[in-house]
Each structure stands twice: as structure tokens, then as C-alpha cells.
Amino acid sequence: MASSNPYDHRSHDYRLLVKRWKAFCKDAKLKLQPFACSAEEHIYFIETARELAAQGEPWIYISAGVHGDESAPPWGLLEWAEAHVDLLRRHPFLIFPVLNPTGLILNTRADYAGMDLNRNFNHPSEPVVASWRKVIKGRKLAIGLCLHEDYDGQGCYLYELNGSKHILGERILADTSVLIPKDCRKRIDGRAAKAGLIRRKVIPEMTGQPEAIVLHLHGAPITLTFESPSEFCIVERIAVQKRFIESSLKHALGLT
């Protein structure tokens, strides 16, 4: 019996994903702009409502696909965008649909050079990172959302880097747990966690800095890194990634 899951055997199809983004951008009157290459594949970004950013409204940053073996985030980001065209027109968004296309195609964590991109965002000598830094340079950021997955995950969890006293993660995880439960381990990736939330007020010392930390150093007051469990159903994982974006924008910025 054939599967009814539209993502069976296609979740790592980067060219299909780009085709979908191009169709979306055409309909929404947006531009899918190449800024770097990964082997033979272009890497793209999208910016919306530039005129509002020029008037001082900060950018809302969202990225997916840093690790190629985490296939739900790029599709969840696409489905969120398709469902929120009006929101994209009303606020400046800076979107990176897939930062590691070769990894997505090969189903590997590493990029085309065998490197973990998310441990090298503080190394501007890396070509993709250097190009990425040029794109974000000079932009004031309201928030950074980084979409990930974890093959060891027993549910969804969230890294919150936030200097304020107002905790966002608990409310966000309450929203996402309707679709996939929280990962309730007391330690996740060697870090203390509470009901799926790993919260930091200060930047941890790391030799190789991930995207979220570099965004925070760039000026994003809040960065949220969401992890869905990659061994769960792909359809549920895509849905929960979409829900995470919706919930984060609602609780952090009051956007619906």
C-alpha cells in the first residue's frame, strides 16, 4: 500500500524544496536571493518588508538546515511562510531556508567540506559563514530563531539565550507539546534542563560558536534554538517546527 505521507523519500530533496520556495516567492512577490554556494548548490536567503527595516524596525531572523540530517526544519519553515504571507509583508523578516544544502542532500550533519557549520559561525574564514556575515552585517535584530532536530531527542526541547527576566521557553514548549511532548530529561546534551528548557542568561564559553550565540553577539536580544526529535514521524516534526515559529513570534513579539 502506498504511503499517504507527501514527504516520504522527498524530505532530503533540496531541489524540490528550492522549487517550492521559488513558487512561494513568486506568488508573494518576494526574492529568493543566492548568497553562497555549497558544492554545486546555491544557498539562499529571503528578506521582507525592507522599507520598514529602513524606518528602524528590527529584523526577525529565522534559519533552518544547518545540519543536513535534520530534515523537518526546512519544510516546517516553508510551511510556516506559506501560511503567513501577510505577516511577512507587515514585518521585516530575514529567512535562511537551508544553510547546508549538501548536508541535506546527503543526509549528513556536516557540510560539503565535512565540517559542522554550527561550530564555526565565529570563524569568518569559512566561506559560507563569511557570506552569511555579509548578509546580516549592519542589521538590527529583534530575535533569532534557529530550527534544529536531535536524533537522541525523546521529545522537543529548547535552548533560550535571553538576558531579560521574562522566560519565553515555558510558554513556547507548552504550545509545541500539543503536537509532540516535551523532552523531560534532566540533562540534555550534557546541560541541565527543566521540562525541555535549557535557559542561559549569559553566553557560554565555546571554542566553536553556534549560530545562536553569534546572533546574540551580533545584537539579537533573544535567540531560541528549537530541537524536535528526528526519530519521530516526519509529518508531526514539520508541524511542530511550524508551531514553534508561530509560538515564538507570539510570545516574544506579540505577532500572530
mmCIF file of C-alpha atoms in Angstrom:
data_model
loop_
_atom_site.group_PDB
_atom_site.id
_atom_site.type_symbol
_atom_site.label_atom_id
_atom_site.label_comp_id
_atom_site.label_asym_id
_atom_site.label_seq_id
_atom_site.Cartn_x
_atom_site.Cartn_y
_atom_site.Cartn_z
ATOM 1 C CA MET A 1 0.000 0.000 0.000
ATOM 2 C CA ALA A 2 1.436 3.387 -0.978
ATOM 3 C CA SER A 3 2.126 5.882 1.786
ATOM 4 C CA SER A 4 -0.042 8.991 2.007
ATOM 5 C CA ASN A 5 2.846 10.929 3.542
ATOM 6 C CA PRO A 6 3.836 13.590 0.977
ATOM 7 C CA TYR A 7 7.353 13.807 2.465
ATOM 8 C CA ASP A 8 8.233 10.113 2.168
ATOM 9 C CA HIS A 9 11.526 9.856 0.248
ATOM 10 C CA ARG A 10 11.479 13.601 -0.526
ATOM 11 C CA SER A 11 12.423 15.283 2.760
ATOM 12 C CA HIS A 12 16.084 15.492 1.644
ATOM 13 C CA ASP A 13 15.235 16.673 -1.871
ATOM 14 C CA TYR A 14 16.856 20.106 -1.842
ATOM 15 C CA ARG A 15 15.910 20.958 -5.397
ATOM 16 C CA LEU A 16 12.256 20.232 -4.689
ATOM 17 C CA LEU A 17 12.494 22.458 -1.621
ATOM 18 C CA VAL A 18 14.043 25.279 -3.667
ATOM 19 C CA LYS A 19 11.360 24.824 -6.324
ATOM 20 C CA ARG A 20 8.693 25.232 -3.644
ATOM 21 C CA TRP A 21 10.405 28.337 -2.238
ATOM 22 C CA LYS A 22 10.702 29.870 -5.704
ATOM 23 C CA ALA A 23 7.000 29.294 -6.348
ATOM 24 C CA PHE A 24 6.142 30.782 -2.958
ATOM 25 C CA CYS A 25 8.342 33.837 -3.505
ATOM 26 C CA LYS A 26 6.854 34.433 -6.941
ATOM 27 C CA ASP A 27 3.310 34.358 -5.541
ATOM 28 C CA ALA A 28 4.266 36.506 -2.528
ATOM 29 C CA LYS A 29 6.294 38.950 -4.670
ATOM 30 C CA LEU A 30 9.498 38.192 -2.765
ATOM 31 C CA LYS A 31 13.030 37.360 -3.915
ATOM 32 C CA LEU A 32 14.901 34.139 -3.219
ATOM 33 C CA GLN A 33 18.448 35.506 -3.273
ATOM 34 C CA PRO A 34 21.611 33.378 -3.560
ATOM 35 C CA PHE A 35 24.431 34.452 -1.252
ATOM 36 C CA ALA A 36 26.812 31.467 -1.199
ATOM 37 C CA CYS A 37 27.422 28.027 -2.689
ATOM 38 C CA SER A 38 27.689 24.573 -1.136
ATOM 39 C CA ALA A 39 29.448 22.336 -3.654
ATOM 40 C CA GLU A 40 27.187 22.750 -6.719
ATOM 41 C CA GLU A 41 24.146 24.086 -4.871
ATOM 42 C CA HIS A 42 23.249 27.715 -4.237
ATOM 43 C CA ILE A 43 22.382 28.794 -0.686
ATOM 44 C CA TYR A 44 19.604 31.364 -0.450
ATOM 45 C CA PHE A 45 18.082 33.984 1.795
ATOM 46 C CA ILE A 46 14.858 35.993 1.722
ATOM 47 C CA GLU A 47 14.211 39.445 3.136
ATOM 48 C CA THR A 48 10.788 41.011 3.514
ATOM 49 C CA ALA A 49 9.412 44.496 4.268
ATOM 50 C CA ARG A 50 12.766 46.206 3.683
ATOM 51 C CA GLU A 51 11.096 49.612 3.751
ATOM 52 C CA LEU A 52 10.030 49.017 7.375
ATOM 53 C CA ALA A 53 13.551 47.951 8.317
ATOM 54 C CA ALA A 54 14.826 51.167 6.718
ATOM 55 C CA GLN A 55 12.498 53.057 9.072
ATOM 56 C CA GLY A 56 14.067 51.346 12.100
ATOM 57 C CA GLU A 57 12.000 48.219 12.691
ATOM 58 C CA PRO A 58 14.379 45.358 13.587
ATOM 59 C CA TRP A 59 14.665 42.183 11.556
ATOM 60 C CA ILE A 60 13.186 38.863 12.628
ATOM 61 C CA TYR A 61 15.767 36.187 11.844
ATOM 62 C CA ILE A 62 14.788 32.576 11.102
ATOM 63 C CA SER A 63 17.027 29.812 9.770
ATOM 64 C CA ALA A 64 16.894 26.082 9.139
ATOM 65 C CA GLY A 65 19.022 23.343 7.660
ATOM 66 C CA VAL A 66 22.349 23.997 9.365
ATOM 67 C CA HIS A 67 22.606 20.232 9.891
ATOM 68 C CA GLY A 68 21.634 18.169 6.863
ATOM 69 C CA ASP A 69 20.440 15.133 8.809
ATOM 70 C CA GLU A 70 17.696 17.277 10.386
ATOM 71 C CA SER A 71 15.163 17.351 7.569
ATOM 72 C CA ALA A 72 11.961 18.610 9.221
ATOM 73 C CA PRO A 73 13.037 22.226 9.985
ATOM 74 C CA PRO A 74 13.421 23.377 6.341
ATOM 75 C CA TRP A 75 9.971 22.044 5.470
ATOM 76 C CA GLY A 76 8.426 23.422 8.644
ATOM 77 C CA LEU A 77 9.868 26.849 7.835
ATOM 78 C CA LEU A 78 8.463 26.670 4.304
ATOM 79 C CA GLU A 79 5.004 25.639 5.516
ATOM 80 C CA TRP A 80 5.035 28.449 8.081
ATOM 81 C CA ALA A 81 5.941 31.004 5.387
ATOM 82 C CA GLU A 82 3.238 29.723 3.042
ATOM 83 C CA ALA A 83 0.671 30.165 5.816
ATOM 84 C CA HIS A 84 1.797 33.663 6.887
ATOM 85 C CA VAL A 85 2.281 35.776 3.777
ATOM 86 C CA ASP A 86 0.501 38.750 5.335
ATOM 87 C CA LEU A 87 2.778 38.668 8.388
ATOM 88 C CA LEU A 88 5.829 38.615 6.124
ATOM 89 C CA ARG A 89 4.554 41.731 4.388
ATOM 90 C CA ARG A 90 3.920 43.567 7.660
ATOM 91 C CA HIS A 91 7.306 42.998 9.315
ATOM 92 C CA PRO A 92 10.952 42.678 8.234
ATOM 93 C CA PHE A 93 11.975 39.026 8.155
ATOM 94 C CA LEU A 94 15.401 37.654 7.270
ATOM 95 C CA ILE A 95 14.987 33.992 6.358
ATOM 96 C CA PHE A 96 17.616 31.374 5.524
ATOM 97 C CA PRO A 97 15.687 28.310 4.250
ATOM 98 C CA VAL A 98 18.630 25.850 4.216
ATOM 99 C CA LEU A 99 22.138 26.816 5.278
ATOM 100 C CA ASN A 100 23.687 23.424 4.467
ATOM 101 C CA PRO A 101 22.120 22.079 1.252
ATOM 102 C CA THR A 102 24.821 19.488 0.567
ATOM 103 C CA GLY A 103 24.305 18.050 4.036
ATOM 104 C CA LEU A 104 20.552 17.902 3.445
ATOM 105 C CA ILE A 105 21.027 16.069 0.145
ATOM 106 C CA LEU A 106 23.492 13.584 1.680
ATOM 107 C CA ASN A 107 21.608 13.286 4.994
ATOM 108 C CA THR A 108 24.718 14.257 6.961
ATOM 109 C CA ARG A 109 25.308 16.679 9.819
ATOM 110 C CA ALA A 110 28.424 18.063 8.150
ATOM 111 C CA ASP A 111 28.605 20.397 5.166
ATOM 112 C CA TYR A 112 30.270 19.836 1.780
ATOM 113 C CA ALA A 113 33.724 20.181 3.384
ATOM 114 C CA GLY A 114 32.979 17.702 6.183
ATOM 115 C CA MET A 115 32.651 20.492 8.743
ATOM 116 C CA ASP A 116 29.969 21.099 11.360
ATOM 117 C CA LEU A 117 28.795 24.541 10.295
ATOM 118 C CA ASN A 118 27.156 25.133 13.672
ATOM 119 C CA ARG A 119 30.515 25.062 15.406
ATOM 120 C CA ASN A 120 32.066 27.590 13.048
ATOM 121 C CA PHE A 121 29.869 30.686 12.942
ATOM 122 C CA ASN A 122 32.618 32.608 14.749
ATOM 123 C CA HIS A 123 35.144 31.670 12.042
ATOM 124 C CA PRO A 124 34.743 34.192 9.203
ATOM 125 C CA SER A 125 37.381 32.352 7.159
ATOM 126 C CA GLU A 126 34.803 29.643 6.409
ATOM 127 C CA PRO A 127 33.283 30.649 3.022
ATOM 128 C CA VAL A 128 29.598 30.105 3.839
ATOM 129 C CA VAL A 129 29.974 31.824 7.212
ATOM 130 C CA ALA A 130 31.821 34.746 5.605
ATOM 131 C CA SER A 131 28.999 35.213 3.097
ATOM 132 C CA TRP A 132 26.369 34.821 5.827
ATOM 133 C CA ARG A 133 28.082 37.503 7.907
ATOM 134 C CA LYS A 134 27.935 39.894 4.961
ATOM 135 C CA VAL A 135 24.168 39.356 4.724
ATOM 136 C CA ILE A 136 23.498 40.046 8.410
ATOM 137 C CA LYS A 137 26.064 42.845 8.767
ATOM 138 C CA GLY A 138 24.543 46.121 9.924
ATOM 139 C CA ARG A 139 21.093 44.678 10.560
ATOM 140 C CA LYS A 140 19.362 45.283 13.863
ATOM 141 C CA LEU A 141 17.771 42.016 15.003
ATOM 142 C CA ALA A 142 14.642 41.623 17.124
ATOM 143 C CA ILE A 143 15.094 37.884 17.677
ATOM 144 C CA GLY A 144 16.883 34.883 16.228
ATOM 145 C CA LEU A 145 15.084 31.575 15.686
ATOM 146 C CA CYS A 146 17.251 28.566 14.817
ATOM 147 C CA LEU A 147 15.448 25.361 13.820
ATOM 148 C CA HIS A 148 17.085 22.017 14.598
ATOM 149 C CA GLU A 149 16.495 18.349 15.407
ATOM 150 C CA ASP A 150 18.116 15.761 17.663
ATOM 151 C CA TYR A 151 18.281 12.038 16.878
ATOM 152 C CA ASP A 152 18.656 11.351 20.626
ATOM 153 C CA GLY A 153 15.638 13.511 21.448
ATOM 154 C CA GLN A 154 12.833 11.970 23.471
ATOM 155 C CA GLY A 155 10.559 14.914 22.702
ATOM 156 C CA CYS A 156 11.018 18.591 21.880
ATOM 157 C CA TYR A 157 13.385 20.874 23.760
ATOM 158 C CA LEU A 158 14.546 24.463 23.523
ATOM 159 C CA TYR A 159 17.689 26.492 24.166
ATOM 160 C CA GLU A 160 16.807 30.011 25.266
ATOM 161 C CA LEU A 161 19.535 32.662 25.331
ATOM 162 C CA ASN A 162 17.808 35.651 26.855
ATOM 163 C CA GLY A 163 19.219 38.334 29.136
ATOM 164 C CA SER A 164 15.827 39.507 30.390
ATOM 165 C CA LYS A 165 13.849 38.172 33.357
ATOM 166 C CA HIS A 166 10.927 37.178 31.152
ATOM 167 C CA ILE A 167 11.195 33.486 30.308
ATOM 168 C CA LEU A 168 9.667 32.583 26.951
ATOM 169 C CA GLY A 169 10.559 28.924 26.636
ATOM 170 C CA GLU A 170 7.989 27.523 29.043
ATOM 171 C CA ARG A 171 5.077 29.042 27.111
ATOM 172 C CA ILE A 172 6.529 28.059 23.755
ATOM 173 C CA LEU A 173 7.068 24.447 24.819
ATOM 174 C CA ALA A 174 3.535 24.354 26.211
ATOM 175 C CA ASP A 175 2.318 25.235 22.712
ATOM 176 C CA THR A 176 4.533 22.755 20.875
ATOM 177 C CA SER A 177 3.792 19.928 23.333
ATOM 178 C CA VAL A 178 0.259 19.764 21.952
ATOM 179 C CA LEU A 179 1.861 18.203 18.850
ATOM 180 C CA ILE A 180 4.957 16.471 20.272
ATOM 181 C CA PRO A 181 5.619 16.144 24.025
ATOM 182 C CA LYS A 182 8.485 17.916 25.764
ATOM 183 C CA ASP A 183 11.759 16.106 26.290
ATOM 184 C CA CYS A 184 11.712 15.817 30.085
ATOM 185 C CA ARG A 185 15.240 14.526 30.654
ATOM 186 C CA LYS A 186 17.032 16.377 33.458
ATOM 187 C CA ARG A 187 20.183 16.632 31.374
ATOM 188 C CA ILE A 188 20.207 17.119 27.609
ATOM 189 C CA ASP A 189 23.466 17.194 25.654
ATOM 190 C CA GLY A 190 25.300 17.444 28.967
ATOM 191 C CA ARG A 191 23.358 20.526 30.063
ATOM 192 C CA ALA A 192 20.840 20.925 32.864
ATOM 193 C CA ALA A 193 17.288 21.058 31.526
ATOM 194 C CA LYS A 194 13.887 21.606 33.098
ATOM 195 C CA ALA A 195 10.798 20.332 31.283
ATOM 196 C CA GLY A 196 12.599 20.640 27.955
ATOM 197 C CA LEU A 197 14.010 24.126 28.550
ATOM 198 C CA ILE A 198 17.738 24.901 28.644
ATOM 199 C CA ARG A 199 17.984 28.559 29.567
ATOM 200 C CA ARG A 200 21.018 30.830 29.686
ATOM 201 C CA LYS A 201 21.333 34.489 30.631
ATOM 202 C CA VAL A 202 24.992 34.726 29.658
ATOM 203 C CA ILE A 203 26.847 33.337 26.678
ATOM 204 C CA PRO A 204 28.664 30.066 27.430
ATOM 205 C CA GLU A 205 32.339 29.845 26.558
ATOM 206 C CA MET A 206 32.819 27.689 23.459
ATOM 207 C CA THR A 207 35.730 27.338 21.056
ATOM 208 C CA GLY A 208 33.432 26.836 18.092
ATOM 209 C CA GLN A 209 30.379 29.045 18.427
ATOM 210 C CA PRO A 210 26.968 28.057 17.051
ATOM 211 C CA GLU A 211 24.724 30.333 15.038
ATOM 212 C CA ALA A 212 22.537 31.329 18.008
ATOM 213 C CA ILE A 213 25.478 32.632 20.041
ATOM 214 C CA VAL A 214 26.898 34.631 17.136
ATOM 215 C CA LEU A 215 23.441 36.128 16.525
ATOM 216 C CA HIS A 216 23.280 37.121 20.198
ATOM 217 C CA LEU A 217 26.726 38.708 19.955
ATOM 218 C CA HIS A 218 25.516 40.488 16.819
ATOM 219 C CA GLY A 219 22.812 42.124 18.922
ATOM 220 C CA ALA A 220 19.807 39.807 18.917
ATOM 221 C CA PRO A 221 18.425 40.202 22.475
ATOM 222 C CA ILE A 222 16.832 36.751 22.334
ATOM 223 C CA THR A 223 17.895 33.646 20.449
ATOM 224 C CA LEU A 224 15.855 30.453 20.546
ATOM 225 C CA THR A 225 17.153 27.122 19.262
ATOM 226 C CA PHE A 226 14.380 24.565 18.907
ATOM 227 C CA GLU A 227 15.029 20.830 18.709
ATOM 228 C CA SER A 228 12.439 18.291 17.582
ATOM 229 C CA PRO A 229 13.132 14.531 17.870
ATOM 230 C CA SER A 230 14.304 13.354 14.452
ATOM 231 C CA GLU A 231 13.218 9.744 15.001
ATOM 232 C CA PHE A 232 9.554 10.759 15.273
ATOM 233 C CA CYS A 233 7.110 10.964 12.340
ATOM 234 C CA ILE A 234 8.261 13.489 9.711
ATOM 235 C CA VAL A 235 4.782 14.991 9.313
ATOM 236 C CA GLU A 236 4.495 15.633 13.066
ATOM 237 C CA ARG A 237 8.001 17.089 13.177
ATOM 238 C CA ILE A 238 7.277 19.501 10.342
ATOM 239 C CA ALA A 239 4.058 20.569 12.056
ATOM 240 C CA VAL A 240 5.814 21.164 15.383
ATOM 241 C CA GLN A 241 8.544 23.256 13.738
ATOM 242 C CA LYS A 242 5.846 25.438 12.205
ATOM 243 C CA ARG A 243 4.122 25.694 15.591
ATOM 244 C CA PHE A 244 7.406 26.692 17.240
ATOM 245 C CA ILE A 245 7.822 29.656 14.892
ATOM 246 C CA GLU A 246 4.231 30.761 15.438
ATOM 247 C CA SER A 247 4.507 30.460 19.218
ATOM 248 C CA SER A 248 7.887 32.222 19.408
ATOM 249 C CA LEU A 249 6.658 35.217 17.427
ATOM 250 C CA LYS A 250 3.500 35.371 19.524
ATOM 251 C CA HIS A 251 5.159 35.215 22.944
ATOM 252 C CA ALA A 252 8.327 37.185 22.146
ATOM 253 C CA LEU A 253 6.974 39.884 19.841
ATOM 254 C CA GLY A 254 3.184 39.719 20.090
ATOM 255 C CA LEU A 255 2.858 38.746 16.406
ATOM 256 C CA THR A 256 0.120 36.459 15.126
#
